[in-house]
PDB file of C-alpha atoms and ligand atoms in Angstrom:
ATOM      1  CA  MET A   1     -84.577 -26.465 103.275  1.00 64.00           C
ATOM      2  CA  ALA A   2     -83.408 -28.017 100.037  1.00 72.00           C
ATOM      3  CA  PRO A   3     -85.646 -27.371  97.039  1.00 83.00           C
ATOM      4  CA  PRO A   4     -87.532 -30.389  95.652  1.00 89.00           C
ATOM      5  CA  SER A   5     -85.824 -32.377  92.908  1.00 95.00           C
ATOM      6  CA  PRO A   6     -86.827 -31.009  89.521  1.00 98.00           C
ATOM      7  CA  ARG A   7     -89.139 -33.257  87.502  1.00 97.00           C
ATOM      8  CA  LEU A   8     -91.302 -32.974  84.413  1.00 98.00           C
ATOM      9  CA  ASP A   9     -94.912 -34.141  84.575  1.00 96.00           C
ATOM     10  CA  ARG A  10     -96.787 -34.662  81.301  1.00 97.00           C
ATOM     11  CA  ARG A  11    -100.240 -33.078  81.344  1.00 97.00           C
ATOM     12  CA  GLU A  12    -102.702 -33.524  78.493  1.00 96.00           C
ATOM     13  CA  GLN A  13    -105.845 -31.424  78.322  1.00 93.00           C
ATOM     14  CA  SER A  14    -109.154 -32.313  76.704  1.00 91.00           C
ATOM     15  CA  ASP A  15    -108.454 -29.767  73.913  1.00 91.00           C
ATOM     16  CA  GLY A  16    -105.326 -31.703  72.934  1.00 95.00           C
ATOM     17  CA  ILE A  17    -102.743 -29.357  74.448  1.00 97.00           C
ATOM     18  CA  VAL A  18     -99.844 -31.225  76.026  1.00 98.00           C
ATOM     19  CA  ILE A  19     -97.469 -29.537  78.441  1.00 98.00           C
ATOM     20  CA  HIS A  20     -94.570 -30.802  80.512  1.00 98.00           C
ATOM     21  CA  THR A  21     -94.460 -29.076  83.869  1.00 98.00           C
ATOM     22  CA  ASP A  22     -93.287 -29.449  87.476  1.00 98.00           C
ATOM     23  CA  GLU A  23     -96.243 -29.605  89.860  1.00 96.00           C
ATOM     24  CA  ASP A  24     -93.995 -29.965  92.928  1.00 96.00           C
ATOM     25  CA  LEU A  25     -92.120 -26.795  92.073  1.00 97.00           C
ATOM     26  CA  TYR A  26     -95.370 -24.871  91.828  1.00 97.00           C
ATOM     27  CA  GLU A  27     -96.632 -26.258  95.149  1.00 96.00           C
ATOM     28  CA  HIS A  28     -93.331 -25.389  96.769  1.00 95.00           C
ATOM     29  CA  SER A  29     -92.709 -21.895  95.425  1.00 96.00           C
ATOM     30  CA  ARG A  30     -95.508 -20.805  93.063  1.00 97.00           C
ATOM     31  CA  ILE A  31     -93.148 -20.820  90.105  1.00 98.00           C
ATOM     32  CA  ARG A  32     -94.599 -22.239  86.915  1.00 98.00           C
ATOM     33  CA  VAL A  33     -92.507 -23.894  84.201  1.00 98.00           C
ATOM     34  CA  ALA A  34     -93.762 -25.544  81.020  1.00 98.00           C
ATOM     35  CA  PHE A  35     -92.674 -26.936  77.667  1.00 98.00           C
ATOM     36  CA  SER A  36     -95.361 -27.118  74.987  1.00 98.00           C
ATOM     37  CA  GLU A  37     -95.932 -29.700  72.249  1.00 98.00           C
ATOM     38  CA  ARG A  38     -97.520 -28.906  68.859  1.00 98.00           C
ATOM     39  CA  THR A  39    -101.035 -30.285  69.324  1.00 98.00           C
ATOM     40  CA  GLY A  40    -104.183 -28.541  70.568  1.00 97.00           C
ATOM     41  CA  GLY A  41    -103.894 -25.260  68.648  1.00 98.00           C
ATOM     42  CA  VAL A  42    -105.735 -23.604  65.751  1.00 98.00           C
ATOM     43  CA  SER A  43    -102.993 -23.102  63.130  1.00 98.00           C
ATOM     44  CA  ARG A  44    -103.290 -24.900  59.808  1.00 97.00           C
ATOM     45  CA  SER A  45    -100.698 -26.884  57.880  1.00 97.00           C
ATOM     46  CA  PRO A  46     -97.704 -26.518  57.826  1.00 98.00           C
ATOM     47  CA  TRP A  47     -97.973 -24.823  61.251  1.00 98.00           C
ATOM     48  CA  GLN A  48    -100.464 -27.276  62.747  1.00 97.00           C
ATOM     49  CA  SER A  49    -101.400 -26.648  65.293  1.00 97.00           C
ATOM     50  CA  LEU A  50    -100.112 -24.953  68.483  1.00 98.00           C
ATOM     51  CA  ASN A  51     -97.656 -22.682  66.663  1.00 98.00           C
ATOM     52  CA  LEU A  52     -96.437 -19.864  68.913  1.00 98.00           C
ATOM     53  CA  ALA A  53     -94.392 -17.869  66.351  1.00 97.00           C
ATOM     54  CA  THR A  54     -95.483 -15.020  64.089  1.00 96.00           C
ATOM     55  CA  HIS A  55     -92.270 -14.881  62.046  1.00 95.00           C
ATOM     56  CA  VAL A  56     -92.806 -18.165  60.190  1.00 97.00           C
ATOM     57  CA  GLY A  57     -95.689 -17.133  57.907  1.00 97.00           C
ATOM     58  CA  ASP A  58     -98.623 -18.253  60.041  1.00 98.00           C
ATOM     59  CA  GLU A  59    -101.701 -16.051  60.536  1.00 97.00           C
ATOM     60  CA  GLU A  60    -101.216 -13.734  63.509  1.00 96.00           C
ATOM     61  CA  PRO A  61    -104.734 -14.190  64.961  1.00 96.00           C
ATOM     62  CA  HIS A  62    -104.131 -17.940  65.052  1.00 97.00           C
ATOM     63  CA  VAL A  63    -100.835 -17.449  66.861  1.00 97.00           C
ATOM     64  CA  ALA A  64    -102.525 -15.130  69.382  1.00 96.00           C
ATOM     65  CA  VAL A  65    -105.165 -17.779  70.116  1.00 96.00           C
ATOM     66  CA  ASN A  66    -102.456 -20.426  70.503  1.00 97.00           C
ATOM     67  CA  ARG A  67    -100.431 -18.308  72.937  1.00 97.00           C
ATOM     68  CA  ALA A  68    -103.544 -17.627  75.028  1.00 96.00           C
ATOM     69  CA  ARG A  69    -104.382 -21.343  75.033  1.00 96.00           C
ATOM     70  CA  LEU A  70    -100.891 -22.201  76.232  1.00 97.00           C
ATOM     71  CA  LEU A  71    -101.069 -19.649  79.059  1.00 97.00           C
ATOM     72  CA  SER A  72    -104.454 -21.035  80.119  1.00 96.00           C
ATOM     73  CA  ALA A  73    -103.091 -24.587  80.023  1.00 96.00           C
ATOM     74  CA  VAL A  74    -100.240 -23.515  82.262  1.00 96.00           C
ATOM     75  CA  GLY A  75    -102.826 -22.138  84.681  1.00 95.00           C
ATOM     76  CA  VAL A  76    -102.646 -18.388  84.182  1.00 93.00           C
ATOM     77  CA  GLU A  77    -105.152 -15.913  82.828  1.00 92.00           C
ATOM     78  CA  PRO A  78    -103.646 -14.511  79.635  1.00 91.00           C
ATOM     79  CA  GLN A  79    -104.861 -10.993  80.545  1.00 90.00           C
ATOM     80  CA  ALA A  80    -103.374 -11.171  84.022  1.00 91.00           C
ATOM     81  CA  VAL A  81     -99.723 -11.500  83.003  1.00 93.00           C
ATOM     82  CA  ASP A  82     -97.178  -9.572  80.970  1.00 93.00           C
ATOM     83  CA  LEU A  83     -95.967 -11.835  78.171  1.00 95.00           C
ATOM     84  CA  VAL A  84     -92.293 -11.321  77.352  1.00 96.00           C
ATOM     85  CA  MET A  85     -90.648 -12.844  74.301  1.00 96.00           C
ATOM     86  CA  ALA A  86     -87.293 -12.327  72.582  1.00 97.00           C
ATOM     87  CA  GLY A  87     -85.912 -11.394  69.209  1.00 95.00           C
ATOM     88  CA  GLN A  88     -83.921 -14.632  69.108  1.00 95.00           C
ATOM     89  CA  VAL A  89     -80.654 -14.339  67.195  1.00 96.00           C
ATOM     90  CA  HIS A  90     -78.580 -17.437  68.160  1.00 94.00           C
ATOM     91  CA  GLY A  91     -76.329 -15.190  70.216  1.00 93.00           C
ATOM     92  CA  ASP A  92     -75.080 -15.395  73.790  1.00 94.00           C
ATOM     93  CA  SER A  93     -76.639 -12.370  75.469  1.00 95.00           C
ATOM     94  CA  ILE A  94     -79.009 -12.452  78.453  1.00 96.00           C
ATOM     95  CA  ALA A  95     -81.756  -9.848  78.904  1.00 96.00           C
ATOM     96  CA  THR A  96     -82.930  -9.031  82.424  1.00 96.00           C
ATOM     97  CA  ILE A  97     -86.590  -8.062  82.380  1.00 95.00           C
ATOM     98  CA  ASP A  98     -87.486  -5.363  84.896  1.00 88.00           C
ATOM     99  CA  GLN A  99     -90.799  -3.644  85.426  1.00 73.00           C
ATOM    100  CA  ASP A 100     -89.706  -0.595  83.395  1.00 70.00           C
ATOM    101  CA  ALA A 101     -89.969  -2.689  80.253  1.00 68.00           C
ATOM    102  CA  PHE A 102     -93.727  -2.310  80.671  1.00 65.00           C
ATOM    103  CA  SER A 103     -93.962   1.224  82.068  1.00 61.00           C
ATOM    104  CA  SER A 104     -91.983   2.660  79.138  1.00 56.00           C
ATOM    105  CA  GLY A 105     -94.991   2.148  76.914  1.00 53.00           C
ATOM    106  CA  GLU A 106     -93.147  -0.268  74.670  1.00 52.00           C
ATOM    107  CA  ALA A 107     -95.522  -3.082  75.553  1.00 50.00           C
ATOM    108  CA  ASP A 108     -99.041  -2.690  74.196  1.00 53.00           C
ATOM    109  CA  TYR A 109    -101.948  -4.342  75.883  1.00 54.00           C
ATOM    110  CA  GLY A 110    -102.428  -7.812  74.496  1.00 65.00           C
ATOM    111  CA  GLU A 111     -99.158  -7.704  72.594  1.00 84.00           C
ATOM    112  CA  PRO A 112     -96.062  -9.358  74.013  1.00 92.00           C
ATOM    113  CA  PHE A 113     -93.060  -7.247  74.911  1.00 93.00           C
ATOM    114  CA  VAL A 114     -90.186  -8.429  72.715  1.00 94.00           C
ATOM    115  CA  ALA A 115     -86.703  -8.046  74.180  1.00 94.00           C
ATOM    116  CA  PRO A 116     -84.443  -7.227  71.225  1.00 94.00           C
ATOM    117  CA  ALA A 117     -81.646  -9.517  70.034  1.00 95.00           C
ATOM    118  CA  THR A 118     -81.273 -11.926  72.927  1.00 96.00           C
ATOM    119  CA  ASP A 119     -81.447 -15.668  73.569  1.00 98.00           C
ATOM    120  CA  ALA A 120     -81.999 -15.711  77.330  1.00 98.00           C
ATOM    121  CA  LEU A 121     -84.629 -13.915  79.388  1.00 98.00           C
ATOM    122  CA  LEU A 122     -84.226 -13.529  83.147  1.00 98.00           C
ATOM    123  CA  THR A 123     -86.667 -11.997  85.601  1.00 98.00           C
ATOM    124  CA  GLN A 124     -87.399 -11.731  89.318  1.00 97.00           C
ATOM    125  CA  HIS A 125     -90.773 -10.056  88.841  1.00 96.00           C
ATOM    126  CA  ARG A 126     -94.078 -11.719  89.483  1.00 95.00           C
ATOM    127  CA  ASP A 127     -96.642 -12.116  86.703  1.00 94.00           C
ATOM    128  CA  VAL A 128     -94.049 -11.795  83.944  1.00 95.00           C
ATOM    129  CA  ALA A 129     -94.404 -14.792  81.626  1.00 96.00           C
ATOM    130  CA  LEU A 130     -91.146 -15.498  79.801  1.00 97.00           C
ATOM    131  CA  LEU A 131     -91.689 -17.336  76.508  1.00 98.00           C
ATOM    132  CA  MET A 132     -89.004 -18.551  74.103  1.00 98.00           C
ATOM    133  CA  LEU A 133     -89.569 -20.397  70.814  1.00 98.00           C
ATOM    134  CA  TYR A 134     -87.943 -23.490  69.328  1.00 98.00           C
ATOM    135  CA  ALA A 135     -87.903 -25.976  66.477  1.00 97.00           C
ATOM    136  CA  ASP A 136     -84.886 -28.270  67.235  1.00 97.00           C
ATOM    137  CA  CYS A 137     -82.809 -25.893  69.410  1.00 98.00           C
ATOM    138  CA  VAL A 138     -82.373 -26.702  73.105  1.00 98.00           C
ATOM    139  CA  PRO A 139     -85.005 -25.201  75.434  1.00 98.00           C
ATOM    140  CA  ILE A 140     -83.672 -24.620  78.956  1.00 98.00           C
ATOM    141  CA  ILE A 141     -85.482 -23.228  81.994  1.00 98.00           C
ATOM    142  CA  LEU A 142     -83.430 -22.314  85.068  1.00 98.00           C
ATOM    143  CA  VAL A 143     -85.138 -21.695  88.404  1.00 98.00           C
ATOM    144  CA  ALA A 144     -83.869 -20.403  91.741  1.00 98.00           C
ATOM    145  CA  GLU A 145     -86.587 -20.430  94.406  1.00 97.00           C
ATOM    146  CA  ALA A 146     -84.678 -18.463  97.070  1.00 96.00           C
ATOM    147  CA  PRO A 147     -83.421 -16.108  98.484  1.00 97.00           C
ATOM    148  CA  THR A 148     -84.790 -14.018  95.611  1.00 97.00           C
ATOM    149  CA  PRO A 149     -87.051 -16.102  93.349  1.00 98.00           C
ATOM    150  CA  SER A 150     -85.578 -15.918  89.851  1.00 98.00           C
ATOM    151  CA  ILE A 151     -86.299 -17.560  86.508  1.00 98.00           C
ATOM    152  CA  CYS A 152     -84.392 -17.699  83.239  1.00 98.00           C
ATOM    153  CA  VAL A 153     -85.502 -19.175  79.905  1.00 98.00           C
ATOM    154  CA  VAL A 154     -82.762 -19.971  77.390  1.00 98.00           C
ATOM    155  CA  HIS A 155     -82.791 -20.654  73.638  1.00 98.00           C
ATOM    156  CA  ALA A 156     -79.663 -22.659  72.889  1.00 98.00           C
ATOM    157  CA  GLY A 157     -78.986 -23.777  69.361  1.00 96.00           C
ATOM    158  CA  TRP A 158     -75.563 -25.118  68.503  1.00 97.00           C
ATOM    159  CA  ARG A 159     -74.228 -21.570  68.279  1.00 97.00           C
ATOM    160  CA  GLY A 160     -75.551 -20.738  71.722  1.00 97.00           C
ATOM    161  CA  VAL A 161     -74.175 -23.936  73.227  1.00 98.00           C
ATOM    162  CA  LEU A 162     -70.783 -23.339  71.605  1.00 97.00           C
ATOM    163  CA  GLY A 163     -70.946 -19.725  72.838  1.00 97.00           C
ATOM    164  CA  LEU A 164     -71.427 -21.091  76.394  1.00 98.00           C
ATOM    165  CA  LEU A 165     -74.831 -19.444  76.783  1.00 98.00           C
ATOM    166  CA  PRO A 166     -76.321 -22.126  79.134  1.00 98.00           C
ATOM    167  CA  GLU A 167     -73.418 -21.762  81.546  1.00 98.00           C
ATOM    168  CA  LYS A 168     -73.499 -17.943  81.376  1.00 98.00           C
ATOM    169  CA  ALA A 169     -77.231 -17.968  82.028  1.00 98.00           C
ATOM    170  CA  ALA A 170     -76.745 -20.284  85.023  1.00 98.00           C
ATOM    171  CA  ARG A 171     -74.066 -18.018  86.500  1.00 98.00           C
ATOM    172  CA  GLY A 172     -76.251 -14.973  85.885  1.00 98.00           C
ATOM    173  CA  LEU A 173     -79.225 -16.579  87.612  1.00 98.00           C
ATOM    174  CA  ILE A 174     -77.156 -17.747  90.609  1.00 98.00           C
ATOM    175  CA  ASP A 175     -75.703 -14.257  90.958  1.00 98.00           C
ATOM    176  CA  ARG A 176     -79.060 -12.461  90.767  1.00 97.00           C
ATOM    177  CA  ALA A 177     -80.873 -14.927  93.017  1.00 98.00           C
ATOM    178  CA  GLY A 178     -78.060 -15.026  95.583  1.00 98.00           C
ATOM    179  CA  CYS A 179     -78.337 -18.802  95.776  1.00 98.00           C
ATOM    180  CA  LEU A 180     -75.941 -21.725  95.663  1.00 97.00           C
ATOM    181  CA  PRO A 181     -75.514 -23.620  92.362  1.00 98.00           C
ATOM    182  CA  GLN A 182     -76.869 -26.791  93.991  1.00 97.00           C
ATOM    183  CA  ASP A 183     -80.151 -24.992  94.719  1.00 97.00           C
ATOM    184  CA  VAL A 184     -80.872 -24.257  91.042  1.00 98.00           C
ATOM    185  CA  SER A 185     -83.416 -26.412  89.198  1.00 98.00           C
ATOM    186  CA  VAL A 186     -82.819 -26.968  85.490  1.00 98.00           C
ATOM    187  CA  TYR A 187     -85.411 -28.179  82.972  1.00 98.00           C
ATOM    188  CA  ILE A 188     -84.396 -29.200  79.442  1.00 98.00           C
ATOM    189  CA  GLY A 189     -87.106 -29.627  76.800  1.00 98.00           C
ATOM    190  CA  ALA A 190     -87.232 -31.573  73.542  1.00 98.00           C
ATOM    191  CA  HIS A 191     -84.533 -30.753  70.984  1.00 98.00           C
ATOM    192  CA  ILE A 192     -82.607 -32.331  68.135  1.00 98.00           C
ATOM    193  CA  GLY A 193     -80.884 -35.429  69.489  1.00 98.00           C
ATOM    194  CA  SER A 194     -77.423 -36.738  68.671  1.00 97.00           C
ATOM    195  CA  CYS A 195     -79.321 -39.336  66.596  1.00 97.00           C
ATOM    196  CA  CYS A 196     -80.126 -36.564  64.089  1.00 97.00           C
ATOM    197  CA  PHE A 197     -77.549 -33.809  64.573  1.00 97.00           C
ATOM    198  CA  ARG A 198     -74.884 -34.742  62.032  1.00 97.00           C
ATOM    199  CA  VAL A 199     -72.440 -31.900  61.476  1.00 97.00           C
ATOM    200  CA  ALA A 200     -69.361 -31.028  59.423  1.00 97.00           C
ATOM    201  CA  GLU A 201     -66.057 -32.173  60.895  1.00 96.00           C
ATOM    202  CA  GLU A 202     -65.021 -28.584  61.582  1.00 97.00           C
ATOM    203  CA  LEU A 203     -67.997 -28.123  63.890  1.00 97.00           C
ATOM    204  CA  SER A 204     -67.562 -31.414  65.737  1.00 97.00           C
ATOM    205  CA  LEU A 205     -63.912 -30.464  66.340  1.00 97.00           C
ATOM    206  CA  ALA A 206     -65.043 -27.122  67.745  1.00 98.00           C
ATOM    207  CA  PHE A 207     -67.419 -28.905  70.137  1.00 98.00           C
ATOM    208  CA  ALA A 208     -64.737 -31.402  71.183  1.00 98.00           C
ATOM    209  CA  ALA A 209     -62.324 -28.532  71.862  1.00 98.00           C
ATOM    210  CA  LYS A 210     -64.821 -26.798  74.157  1.00 98.00           C
ATOM    211  CA  PHE A 211     -66.537 -29.745  75.855  1.00 98.00           C
ATOM    212  CA  GLY A 212     -64.306 -32.789  75.333  1.00 98.00           C
ATOM    213  CA  ASP A 213     -64.503 -35.762  72.975  1.00 97.00           C
ATOM    214  CA  SER A 214     -67.529 -37.264  74.749  1.00 97.00           C
ATOM    215  CA  VAL A 215     -69.914 -34.787  73.111  1.00 98.00           C
ATOM    216  CA  VAL A 216     -69.017 -36.052  69.630  1.00 97.00           C
ATOM    217  CA  VAL A 217     -70.713 -39.290  68.581  1.00 93.00           C
ATOM    218  CA  GLY A 218     -69.414 -40.389  65.176  1.00 93.00           C
ATOM    219  CA  SER A 219     -70.156 -37.437  62.926  1.00 95.00           C
ATOM    220  CA  SER A 220     -72.846 -36.110  65.255  1.00 97.00           C
ATOM    221  CA  VAL A 221     -72.824 -33.742  68.201  1.00 98.00           C
ATOM    222  CA  ASP A 222     -74.678 -34.411  71.462  1.00 98.00           C
ATOM    223  CA  LEU A 223     -75.992 -30.969  72.400  1.00 98.00           C
ATOM    224  CA  HIS A 224     -77.545 -32.297  75.607  1.00 98.00           C
ATOM    225  CA  ALA A 225     -74.190 -33.567  76.852  1.00 98.00           C
ATOM    226  CA  ALA A 226     -72.538 -30.252  75.990  1.00 98.00           C
ATOM    227  CA  VAL A 227     -75.249 -28.324  77.874  1.00 98.00           C
ATOM    228  CA  GLU A 228     -74.804 -30.568  80.934  1.00 98.00           C
ATOM    229  CA  ILE A 229     -71.030 -30.029  80.877  1.00 98.00           C
ATOM    230  CA  GLY A 230     -71.556 -26.263  80.696  1.00 98.00           C
ATOM    231  CA  LEU A 231     -74.009 -26.336  83.612  1.00 98.00           C
ATOM    232  CA  ALA A 232     -71.571 -28.474  85.632  1.00 98.00           C
ATOM    233  CA  ARG A 233     -68.907 -25.815  85.062  1.00 98.00           C
ATOM    234  CA  ALA A 234     -71.329 -23.322  86.601  1.00 98.00           C
ATOM    235  CA  GLY A 235     -71.488 -25.657  89.611  1.00 98.00           C
ATOM    236  CA  ILE A 236     -74.876 -27.244  88.978  1.00 98.00           C
ATOM    237  CA  PRO A 237     -74.899 -30.953  89.898  1.00 97.00           C
ATOM    238  CA  SER A 238     -76.482 -33.408  87.452  1.00 97.00           C
ATOM    239  CA  GLU A 239     -79.237 -34.333  89.954  1.00 97.00           C
ATOM    240  CA  ARG A 240     -80.549 -30.760  89.686  1.00 98.00           C
ATOM    241  CA  ILE A 241     -81.157 -31.248  85.941  1.00 98.00           C
ATOM    242  CA  THR A 242     -84.206 -32.968  84.475  1.00 98.00           C
ATOM    243  CA  SER A 243     -84.794 -33.488  80.785  1.00 98.00           C
ATOM    244  CA  LEU A 244     -87.467 -34.708  78.367  1.00 98.00           C
ATOM    245  CA  ARG A 245     -84.812 -36.657  76.428  1.00 97.00           C
ATOM    246  CA  THR A 246     -86.912 -36.457  73.278  1.00 98.00           C
ATOM    247  CA  CYS A 247     -85.602 -35.798  69.762  1.00 98.00           C
ATOM    248  CA  THR A 248     -87.700 -33.236  67.890  1.00 98.00           C
ATOM    249  CA  VAL A 249     -86.692 -34.569  64.450  1.00 98.00           C
ATOM    250  CA  HIS A 250     -87.752 -38.102  65.385  1.00 97.00           C
ATOM    251  CA  ASN A 251     -90.975 -36.802  66.955  1.00 98.00           C
ATOM    252  CA  SER A 252     -92.087 -34.151  64.490  1.00 98.00           C
ATOM    253  CA  ASP A 253     -95.708 -35.232  65.019  1.00 97.00           C
ATOM    254  CA  ARG A 254     -95.420 -33.989  68.623  1.00 98.00           C
ATOM    255  CA  PHE A 255     -92.907 -31.164  68.266  1.00 98.00           C
ATOM    256  CA  PHE A 256     -91.992 -28.672  65.579  1.00 98.00           C
ATOM    257  CA  SER A 257     -88.786 -29.609  63.794  1.00 98.00           C
ATOM    258  CA  TYR A 258     -87.023 -27.363  61.311  1.00 97.00           C
ATOM    259  CA  ARG A 259     -84.714 -30.198  60.277  1.00 96.00           C
ATOM    260  CA  ALA A 260     -87.636 -32.537  59.598  1.00 97.00           C
ATOM    261  CA  ASP A 261     -90.057 -30.105  57.947  1.00 97.00           C
ATOM    262  CA  GLY A 262     -88.362 -26.818  56.959  1.00 96.00           C
ATOM    263  CA  LEU A 263     -91.349 -24.461  56.927  1.00 97.00           C
ATOM    264  CA  THR A 264     -93.076 -25.196  60.222  1.00 98.00           C
ATOM    265  CA  GLY A 265     -94.149 -23.682  63.538  1.00 98.00           C
ATOM    266  CA  ARG A 266     -92.452 -23.222  66.898  1.00 98.00           C
ATOM    267  CA  HIS A 267     -93.176 -24.767  70.303  1.00 98.00           C
ATOM    268  CA  GLY A 268     -92.286 -22.982  73.486  1.00 98.00           C
ATOM    269  CA  ALA A 269     -90.669 -22.909  76.904  1.00 98.00           C
ATOM    270  CA  LEU A 270     -92.481 -20.781  79.437  1.00 98.00           C
ATOM    271  CA  ALA A 271     -91.726 -19.715  82.997  1.00 98.00           C
ATOM    272  CA  LEU A 272     -93.563 -17.454  85.424  1.00 98.00           C
ATOM    273  CA  ILE A 273     -93.388 -16.421  89.071  1.00 97.00           C
ATOM    274  CA  ASP A 274     -96.993 -16.395  90.257  1.00 94.00           C
TER     275      ASP A 274
HETATM  276 ZN1   ZN B   1     -83.438 -38.017  66.302  1.00 92.94          ZN
END
């Protein structure tokens, strides 16, 4: 049976937290996906308010409350899951998260396990919440429901896109899940749009060389188009990709944007096999 078409449903809670999730996917396979916005948290300016990052100068207890609120909004008990994050480095490596990450004693109770130096997290384990952080870079969640349920969360800035990380992550997920490319669901969150991503000529030439002239719009680069081309090369048809199509710079009241604000917080992409 073909998996349901991926979609993103906006859900706003009474506490102000907004997530974009796929209810059908959860009904179908008990896999949760979510992109967060910046409202509904406890952090103060300039991190107001649902900042999920500790490395940007915010108070750690505030960040811990925000992460727990996000997990609750997504429908999981924060204590009931292992939270896995990444030391994001704008590289092209993919970390596979196995159960031994937690049995080695590296993960303390209540503290996330941080996979070192990677920009994609992949797991097939239940109750492992993968969380990546963003402020303009492209958030991507890849899901294979069967034969082996598998999830991958990708942080793709321009370096990652140019380094073909989305396509590598898709191939890695397809391989591990043992599925066909047309059975993968892809979710793309808010990121800097071509409206705001003006780059030096050298960089636009590099993008054109890798993805074709269509990804260069005047002196700007369309990261979304480049990601879609990469995913197509991994065999994923465009109808298996759904996207928020929202520019973070233009919507810095809803999302964190490094380009718009400099010192600011980070929103997240989260995935979990229940
Ligand atoms: Zn924009």
